[in-house]
Tab-separated table of C-alpha atoms in Angstrom:
chain	number	residue	atom	x	y	z
A	1	MET	CA	-0.084	-0.546	0.032
A	2	ASP	CA	1.249	3.525	-1.195
A	3	ARG	CA	2.296	5.770	2.196
A	4	LEU	CA	0.756	8.761	2.285
A	5	ILE	CA	1.013	11.897	0.375
A	6	SER	CA	2.189	14.949	2.919
A	7	CYS	CA	1.239	18.474	2.100
A	8	ILE	CA	0.546	21.714	2.788
A	9	ILE	CA	-1.798	24.444	1.788
A	10	VAL	CA	-0.811	28.084	1.344
A	11	ASP	CA	-3.510	30.856	0.669
A	12	ASP	CA	-4.337	34.020	2.847
A	13	ASP	CA	-8.117	34.091	2.646
A	14	GLU	CA	-9.184	31.847	6.267
A	15	THR	CA	-12.572	30.574	4.072
A	16	SER	CA	-10.252	28.970	1.350
A	17	ARG	CA	-8.139	27.649	3.921
A	18	PHE	CA	-10.738	26.149	5.788
A	19	VAL	CA	-12.863	24.737	3.344
A	20	LEU	CA	-9.772	22.887	1.616
A	21	SER	CA	-8.431	21.770	4.453
A	22	ASN	CA	-11.809	20.103	4.552
A	23	LEU	CA	-11.400	18.527	1.233
A	24	VAL	CA	-7.953	17.194	2.094
A	25	LYS	CA	-8.890	15.375	4.764
A	26	LYS	CA	-11.779	13.150	3.253
A	27	ASN	CA	-9.418	12.413	0.827
A	28	GLY	CA	-7.633	9.722	2.240
A	29	SER	CA	-4.553	10.008	0.127
A	30	LEU	CA	-3.358	12.644	1.571
A	31	ASN	CA	-2.074	14.028	4.975
A	32	LEU	CA	-2.538	17.585	5.909
A	33	LEU	CA	0.873	19.106	7.895
A	34	LYS	CA	-0.141	22.623	8.434
A	35	ALA	CA	-2.512	25.641	6.747
A	36	CYS	CA	-0.236	28.318	5.874
A	37	SER	CA	-1.889	31.883	5.612
A	38	ASN	CA	1.685	33.902	3.758
A	39	ALA	CA	4.638	32.684	1.586
A	40	ILE	CA	6.870	32.980	4.997
A	41	ASP	CA	5.197	30.251	6.895
A	42	ALA	CA	5.527	28.428	3.896
A	43	ARG	CA	8.650	27.949	3.389
A	44	ASP	CA	9.658	27.454	6.790
A	45	VAL	CA	7.280	24.445	7.036
A	46	VAL	CA	9.249	22.727	3.514
A	47	ASN	CA	12.489	23.800	5.258
A	48	LYS	CA	11.940	21.786	8.238
A	49	MET	CA	9.239	18.794	6.879
A	50	GLU	CA	9.001	16.212	4.749
A	51	VAL	CA	6.541	17.952	1.855
A	52	ASP	CA	5.425	15.729	-0.992
A	53	LEU	CA	2.370	18.545	-2.006
A	54	MET	CA	1.602	22.227	-1.647
A	55	LEU	CA	-2.057	23.305	-2.377
A	56	LEU	CA	-1.097	27.027	-3.704
A	57	ASP	CA	-3.232	29.772	-4.224
A	58	ILE	CA	-1.333	32.461	-6.143
A	59	GLU	CA	-2.404	36.025	-5.570
A	60	MET	CA	-1.347	36.695	-1.929
A	61	PRO	CA	-0.375	39.560	-0.221
A	62	TYR	CA	3.633	40.742	0.256
A	63	GLU	CA	4.759	37.613	-1.691
A	64	ASN	CA	2.670	35.759	-4.267
A	65	GLY	CA	2.876	32.649	-4.646
A	66	LEU	CA	4.454	32.388	-7.810
A	67	ASP	CA	7.296	34.668	-6.197
A	68	MET	CA	7.275	32.525	-3.243
A	69	LEU	CA	8.583	29.518	-5.219
A	70	GLU	CA	11.183	31.433	-7.370
A	71	LYS	CA	13.053	31.628	-4.014
A	72	MET	CA	12.530	28.097	-2.953
A	73	LYS	CA	15.564	25.853	-4.093
A	74	THR	CA	13.821	22.753	-3.673
A	75	ARG	CA	9.789	22.265	-4.107
A	76	PRO	CA	7.186	19.967	-3.105
A	77	HIS	CA	4.968	18.843	-6.085
A	78	ILE	CA	2.170	22.360	-6.376
A	79	ILE	CA	-1.430	21.994	-7.260
A	80	PHE	CA	-2.314	25.791	-7.811
A	81	ILE	CA	-5.454	26.485	-6.485
A	82	THR	CA	-6.497	30.145	-7.418
A	83	SER	CA	-9.533	32.307	-8.718
A	84	LYS	CA	-8.020	33.981	-12.063
A	85	THR	CA	-6.904	31.777	-14.572
A	86	ASN	CA	-4.470	34.319	-15.915
A	87	HIS	CA	-1.368	32.799	-14.247
A	88	ALA	CA	-1.479	29.125	-15.549
A	89	ILE	CA	0.641	29.607	-18.542
A	90	LYS	CA	3.243	30.898	-16.018
A	91	ALA	CA	2.402	28.216	-13.184
A	92	PHE	CA	3.397	25.228	-15.443
A	93	GLU	CA	6.640	26.985	-15.960
A	94	PHE	CA	7.254	25.887	-12.336
A	95	ASP	CA	5.869	22.250	-14.016
A	96	ALA	CA	2.947	22.414	-11.907
A	97	VAL	CA	0.777	18.922	-11.607
A	98	ASP	CA	-2.642	20.942	-11.549
A	99	TYR	CA	-4.532	24.390	-11.624
A	100	ILE	CA	-7.590	24.402	-10.091
A	101	VAL	CA	-9.741	27.305	-10.433
A	102	LYS	CA	-12.242	27.898	-7.366
A	103	PRO	CA	-14.197	26.953	-5.514
A	104	ALA	CA	-11.796	23.336	-5.689
A	105	THR	CA	-14.324	20.862	-5.958
A	106	PHE	CA	-13.504	17.128	-4.154
A	107	GLY	CA	-13.477	15.930	-7.459
A	108	ARG	CA	-11.315	18.057	-9.284
A	109	LEU	CA	-9.157	17.747	-6.322
A	110	ASN	CA	-9.102	13.726	-6.001
A	111	SER	CA	-7.728	13.607	-10.359
A	112	ALA	CA	-5.262	16.299	-9.293
A	113	VAL	CA	-3.918	14.217	-6.293
A	114	GLU	CA	-3.990	10.898	-8.385
A	115	LYS	CA	-1.705	12.935	-10.935
A	116	VAL	CA	0.405	13.718	-8.140
A	117	LYS	CA	0.613	10.031	-6.306
A	118	ARG	CA	2.370	8.919	-10.387
A	119	ARG	CA	5.031	11.591	-10.025
A	120	VAL	CA	5.722	11.073	-6.072
A	121	PHE	CA	5.451	6.823	-6.557
A	122	SER	CA	7.023	6.208	-9.827
A	123	THR	CA	9.943	8.264	-8.530
A	124	GLN	CA	10.241	6.053	-5.418
A	125	VAL	CA	10.160	2.769	-7.738
A	126	ASN	CA	13.179	4.146	-10.064
A	127	GLU	CA	14.974	4.830	-7.243
A	128	SER	CA	14.098	1.192	-5.402
A	129	LEU	CA	15.275	-0.464	-8.576
A	130	GLU	CA	18.909	0.744	-8.328
A	131	SER	CA	21.169	-1.638	-6.636
A	132	ASP	CA	24.286	-0.858	-4.372
A	133	ASP	CA	26.581	-1.090	-7.618
A	134	GLU	CA	25.364	2.247	-8.980
A	135	PHE	CA	27.533	4.944	-9.212
A	136	ILE	CA	29.703	7.247	-10.409
A	137	LEU	CA	33.811	7.790	-9.560
A	138	ILE	CA	33.957	11.737	-9.261
A	139	LYS	CA	37.696	12.357	-8.659
A	140	LYS	CA	38.323	15.928	-8.044
A	141	ASN	CA	41.197	17.361	-5.454
A	142	ARG	CA	43.722	14.056	-5.774
A	143	GLU	CA	39.765	12.577	-3.909
A	144	THR	CA	37.797	9.916	-5.310
A	145	GLN	CA	34.492	10.309	-4.447
A	146	LYS	CA	32.089	7.565	-5.260
A	147	ILE	CA	28.336	9.684	-6.175
A	148	PRO	CA	24.997	6.933	-6.755
A	149	TYR	CA	22.768	7.366	-9.564
A	150	ARG	CA	20.219	8.470	-7.933
A	151	ASN	CA	22.169	11.685	-6.294
A	152	VAL	CA	22.911	12.809	-9.883
A	153	GLU	CA	20.202	14.569	-12.086
A	154	TYR	CA	22.468	16.024	-15.195
A	155	ILE	CA	26.121	16.551	-16.574
A	156	GLU	CA	26.883	19.461	-18.502
A	157	GLY	CA	30.552	20.044	-20.251
A	158	SER	CA	31.804	22.903	-21.333
A	159	SER	CA	35.144	22.827	-23.220
A	160	SER	CA	37.546	20.996	-20.388
A	161	TYR	CA	34.963	21.114	-17.432
A	162	ILE	CA	32.627	18.750	-16.594
A	163	THR	CA	29.354	19.992	-14.152
A	164	TYR	CA	27.768	17.021	-11.974
A	165	PHE	CA	24.034	18.385	-10.924
A	166	ARG	CA	23.526	16.682	-7.985
A	167	THR	CA	20.315	16.253	-5.869
A	168	ASP	CA	22.454	17.992	-3.427
A	169	GLY	CA	24.402	20.529	-5.480
A	170	LYS	CA	26.317	20.617	-8.160
A	171	MET	CA	29.952	19.860	-8.445
A	172	THR	CA	32.745	20.643	-11.117
A	173	THR	CA	35.994	18.959	-12.428
A	174	THR	CA	38.280	18.432	-15.307
A	175	GLY	CA	37.142	16.131	-18.103
A	176	ILE	CA	35.442	15.580	-21.175
A	177	LEU	CA	31.774	14.922	-21.823
A	178	LYS	CA	32.388	11.816	-23.975
A	179	GLN	CA	34.412	10.155	-22.019
A	180	ILE	CA	32.073	10.917	-19.430
A	181	GLU	CA	29.029	9.402	-21.506
A	182	GLU	CA	30.972	6.146	-22.165
A	183	SER	CA	31.809	5.346	-18.743
A	184	LEU	CA	28.207	5.401	-17.126
A	185	ASP	CA	25.418	2.927	-18.142
A	186	SER	CA	23.140	4.258	-21.346
A	187	ASP	CA	20.362	2.782	-20.234
A	188	VAL	CA	20.709	5.706	-17.364
A	189	PHE	CA	22.190	7.813	-18.529
A	190	THR	CA	21.986	9.414	-22.212
A	191	ARG	CA	23.405	11.803	-24.331
A	192	ILE	CA	20.341	14.947	-24.988
A	193	HIS	CA	22.604	17.635	-26.670
A	194	ARG	CA	26.272	18.552	-26.816
A	195	SER	CA	27.062	19.694	-23.504
A	196	PHE	CA	24.323	17.820	-21.195
A	197	ILE	CA	23.726	14.480	-20.223
A	198	VAL	CA	20.388	13.523	-18.177
A	199	ASN	CA	19.827	10.624	-15.901
A	200	ILE	CA	16.436	9.565	-17.242
A	201	ARG	CA	15.172	8.458	-13.919
A	202	LYS	CA	15.226	12.253	-13.150
A	203	VAL	CA	13.714	13.342	-16.170
A	204	SER	CA	9.654	14.802	-15.738
A	205	LYS	CA	8.570	15.199	-18.559
A	206	LEU	CA	9.823	15.541	-22.445
A	207	THR	CA	8.734	18.055	-24.921
A	208	ALA	CA	10.208	18.381	-28.675
A	209	GLN	CA	12.902	20.588	-27.401
A	210	GLN	CA	13.452	20.425	-24.157
A	211	VAL	CA	13.860	17.668	-20.889
A	212	PHE	CA	12.563	18.537	-17.664
A	213	ILE	CA	13.929	17.651	-14.531
A	214	ARG	CA	12.156	19.369	-12.012
A	215	ASP	CA	12.539	22.740	-11.971
A	216	LYS	CA	15.208	22.899	-14.863
A	217	LYS	CA	14.484	22.916	-19.036
A	218	LEU	CA	17.708	21.345	-20.866
A	219	PRO	CA	17.557	21.321	-24.410
A	220	LEU	CA	17.226	18.070	-26.347
A	221	SER	CA	18.895	18.263	-29.468
A	222	ARG	CA	16.817	16.249	-33.097
A	223	LYS	CA	20.036	14.434	-33.100
A	224	TYR	CA	19.420	12.521	-29.503
A	225	LYS	CA	15.316	13.254	-29.297
A	226	LYS	CA	14.392	9.363	-30.730
A	227	VAL	CA	17.347	7.417	-27.885
A	228	VAL	CA	15.854	9.496	-25.543
A	229	LYS	CA	11.971	9.389	-25.988
A	230	GLU	CA	12.697	6.030	-26.241
A	231	LEU	CA	14.878	5.466	-22.809
A	232	PHE	CA	11.993	7.729	-21.140
A	233	GLU	CA	9.258	5.439	-22.508
A	234	LYS	CA	11.380	2.465	-21.083
A	235	HIS	CA	11.548	3.647	-17.542
A	236	ASN	CA	7.745	5.060	-17.435
A	237	GLY	CA	6.219	2.230	-18.608
A	238	LEU	CA	4.256	4.352	-21.794
A	239	LYS	CA	4.247	4.945	-24.923
A	240	ILE	CA	4.523	8.683	-26.013
A	241	GLY	CA	2.078	10.415	-29.028
A	242	ASP	CA	3.796	11.195	-31.860
A	243	GLU	CA	4.256	15.032	-32.692
B	1	MET	CA	-36.123	30.794	2.096
B	2	ASP	CA	-38.007	28.867	-1.222
B	3	SER	CA	-35.242	26.832	-3.158
B	4	ILE	CA	-35.059	28.962	-6.276
B	5	LYS	CA	-34.038	32.096	-4.383
B	6	VAL	CA	-30.943	29.798	-2.779
B	7	GLU	CA	-30.388	28.312	-5.955
B	8	LEU	CA	-29.662	32.208	-7.206
B	9	MET	CA	-27.790	32.729	-4.073
B	10	ILE	CA	-25.597	29.610	-3.799
B	11	LYS	CA	-23.568	26.578	-5.402
B	12	LYS	CA	-25.603	23.525	-3.198
B	13	SER	CA	-22.621	21.505	-4.724
B	14	VAL	CA	-20.058	22.925	-1.920
B	15	GLU	CA	-22.487	22.258	0.816
B	16	LYS	CA	-22.553	18.965	-0.179
B	17	GLU	CA	-19.743	17.804	-1.137
B	18	LEU	CA	-18.808	19.568	2.095
B	19	GLY	CA	-21.602	18.428	4.750
B	20	SER	CA	-23.847	20.914	5.958
B	21	ASP	CA	-21.990	21.267	9.561
B	22	ILE	CA	-18.750	21.740	8.012
B	23	PHE	CA	-20.440	24.387	5.176
B	24	VAL	CA	-21.967	25.984	8.262
B	25	GLN	CA	-18.458	26.705	9.916
B	26	ALA	CA	-17.431	27.923	6.939
B	27	LEU	CA	-20.339	30.584	6.223
B	28	GLU	CA	-19.514	31.518	9.730
B	29	ILE	CA	-15.567	32.149	8.880
B	30	PHE	CA	-16.637	33.402	5.651
B	31	LEU	CA	-19.190	35.898	7.246
B	32	SER	CA	-17.206	37.214	9.631
B	33	ASN	CA	-14.000	38.245	7.259
B	34	ALA	CA	-16.166	39.161	5.150
B	35	GLU	CA	-17.523	42.049	7.551
B	36	LYS	CA	-14.652	43.901	7.978
B	37	ASP	CA	-13.280	43.621	4.452
B	38	PHE	CA	-15.750	45.342	3.046
B	39	VAL	CA	-16.206	47.899	5.951
B	40	LEU	CA	-11.988	48.080	4.910
B	41	MET	CA	-12.009	47.928	1.730
B	42	ASN	CA	-15.004	50.361	1.283
B	43	LEU	CA	-12.294	52.800	3.462
B	44	TYR	CA	-9.588	51.884	1.384
B	45	ILE	CA	-11.657	53.020	-1.840
B	46	GLU	CA	-12.764	56.359	-0.277
B	47	ALA	CA	-9.262	57.227	0.604
B	48	GLN	CA	-8.070	56.237	-2.692
B	49	ASP	CA	-5.554	54.011	-1.518
B	50	TYR	CA	-6.615	51.541	-4.461
B	51	LEU	CA	-3.507	48.875	-3.735
B	52	ASN	CA	-5.200	47.637	-0.630
B	53	ALA	CA	-8.768	48.307	-1.995
B	54	LYS	CA	-7.254	45.755	-4.801
B	55	GLU	CA	-5.935	43.302	-2.463
B	56	LEU	CA	-9.016	42.767	-0.546
B	57	SER	CA	-11.711	42.885	-3.406
B	58	HIS	CA	-9.666	39.924	-4.580
B	59	LYS	CA	-9.009	38.429	-1.400
B	60	LEU	CA	-13.402	38.182	-1.309
B	61	ILE	CA	-13.606	36.770	-4.344
B	62	GLY	CA	-11.469	33.907	-3.225
B	63	SER	CA	-13.748	33.653	-0.015
B	64	CYS	CA	-17.129	33.914	-1.798
B	65	GLU	CA	-16.077	30.941	-4.205
B	66	ALA	CA	-14.907	28.893	-1.737
B	67	VAL	CA	-18.166	28.426	-0.240
B	68	GLY	CA	-20.073	29.182	-3.283
B	69	ILE	CA	-21.642	32.609	-2.925
B	70	LYS	CA	-23.191	33.133	-6.606
B	71	LYS	CA	-23.478	36.370	-7.329
B	72	LEU	CA	-20.731	38.697	-5.458
B	73	PRO	CA	-17.595	37.341	-7.570
B	74	LYS	CA	-19.052	38.323	-10.533
B	75	LEU	CA	-19.412	41.886	-9.163
B	76	LEU	CA	-15.590	41.971	-7.439
B	77	ARG	CA	-14.309	41.527	-10.275
B	78	GLU	CA	-15.539	44.293	-12.226
B	79	LEU	CA	-14.415	46.400	-9.246
B	80	ASP	CA	-11.119	44.689	-9.308
B	81	THR	CA	-10.530	45.461	-12.781
B	82	ASN	CA	-11.791	49.237	-11.971
B	83	LEU	CA	-9.577	49.269	-9.359
B	84	LYS	CA	-6.454	48.824	-11.828
B	85	THR	CA	-7.292	51.608	-13.632
B	86	ARG	CA	-7.508	53.539	-10.365
B	87	TYR	CA	-11.322	54.821	-11.068
B	88	VAL	CA	-14.451	53.455	-8.695
B	89	ARG	CA	-17.826	54.541	-10.175
B	90	LYS	CA	-19.690	55.471	-7.079
B	91	ASP	CA	-23.073	53.359	-8.460
B	92	MET	CA	-20.815	49.949	-8.574
B	93	LEU	CA	-19.596	50.458	-4.977
B	94	GLY	CA	-23.072	50.634	-3.961
B	95	ALA	CA	-24.191	48.023	-5.728
B	96	ILE	CA	-21.511	45.868	-4.522
B	97	ASN	CA	-22.042	46.771	-0.807
B	98	ASP	CA	-26.176	46.405	-1.459
B	99	VAL	CA	-25.854	42.586	-2.832
B	100	TYR	CA	-23.520	41.934	0.271
B	101	GLU	CA	-26.448	43.215	2.176
B	102	GLU	CA	-28.608	40.762	0.566
B	103	VAL	CA	-26.412	37.807	0.578
B	104	LYS	CA	-25.135	38.541	4.319
B	105	SER	CA	-28.790	38.064	5.642
B	106	PHE	CA	-29.740	35.452	3.391
B	107	LEU	CA	-27.075	33.310	4.574
B	108	LYS	CA	-27.664	34.847	8.267
B	109	LYS	CA	-31.388	33.807	7.701
B	110	GLU	CA	-30.976	30.623	5.895
B	111	TYR	CA	-28.603	28.680	7.979
B	112	LEU	CA	-29.084	30.226	10.987
B	113	ILE	CA	-25.349	32.152	11.320
B	114	GLU	CA	-24.845	34.880	13.934
B	115	ILE	CA	-22.270	37.495	13.773
B	116	GLN	CA	-21.529	40.563	15.237
B	117	ASP	CA	-22.562	43.676	13.697
């Protein structure tokens, strides 16, 4: 059985918080940690607790929902719940799971939560499939570090430097991307561009020209598109429709 | 109160989803906050403090929609647009205040809600 999805509500309006809190409590998949009335409170909770999902209003005084997200280093999954539709495009730039226009109904909330569950639990399945021998050896300053695949999101090559973008920060060493690529498991790491290799398990979305890893957008070259698409489908057990 | 009047004032679907007890609690919160917010919004508009007035009009739209109030959000949206241009017609503000009073007395009567006036 799947664990509960921990969530917070962020809305400056007390009535909206109360109504939404009660809808959340009726959903058996959610565990409401807190209903926050402002961005500062919400950031504090996210920094201190394991939050999977944020149900977020956009228009709030002092600091709106989008500005708040800009300032966050790590973000939970986001469902926007707001009175206006005019922020929808901007909202999806934050890789929002869904955008609900008030009043949020129980049915609408449930369908959005199902999408969140698919994202949360597919990542966990992928991580649990990793074995202990899946790691990268990174040499830097006469030291060799062993970094598990699950901690590496993508790798960027720039002339003779390599930057590893990890879940907990980044690390730059000297090296050539082509050589790094050859040393990696091609079933997990794939080239998407002359300057980028991604961990396919970390990819949340693919478009014709971009690869999304959390809130980061990376360029997808035409040359690698077919291979990346096939690998993404293989890892997620799905078939993407042709554009 | 006849059911047609109720349907004109409020979306019954919200009450169905929340259950009557929770819904009445939501209305109590709504009315107690809206009462203060309407007074403040009027004062801000009178003082030509359109920025703060706009914040309140937006907050009120969210509150009304959360409990399924039908008439007010449309009017408040029009006000919201006017506040952007820093011009508010007196008749529009008057109409909004009248509708709010109508909604308030409807909710108090229909759901037996008591708030301090």
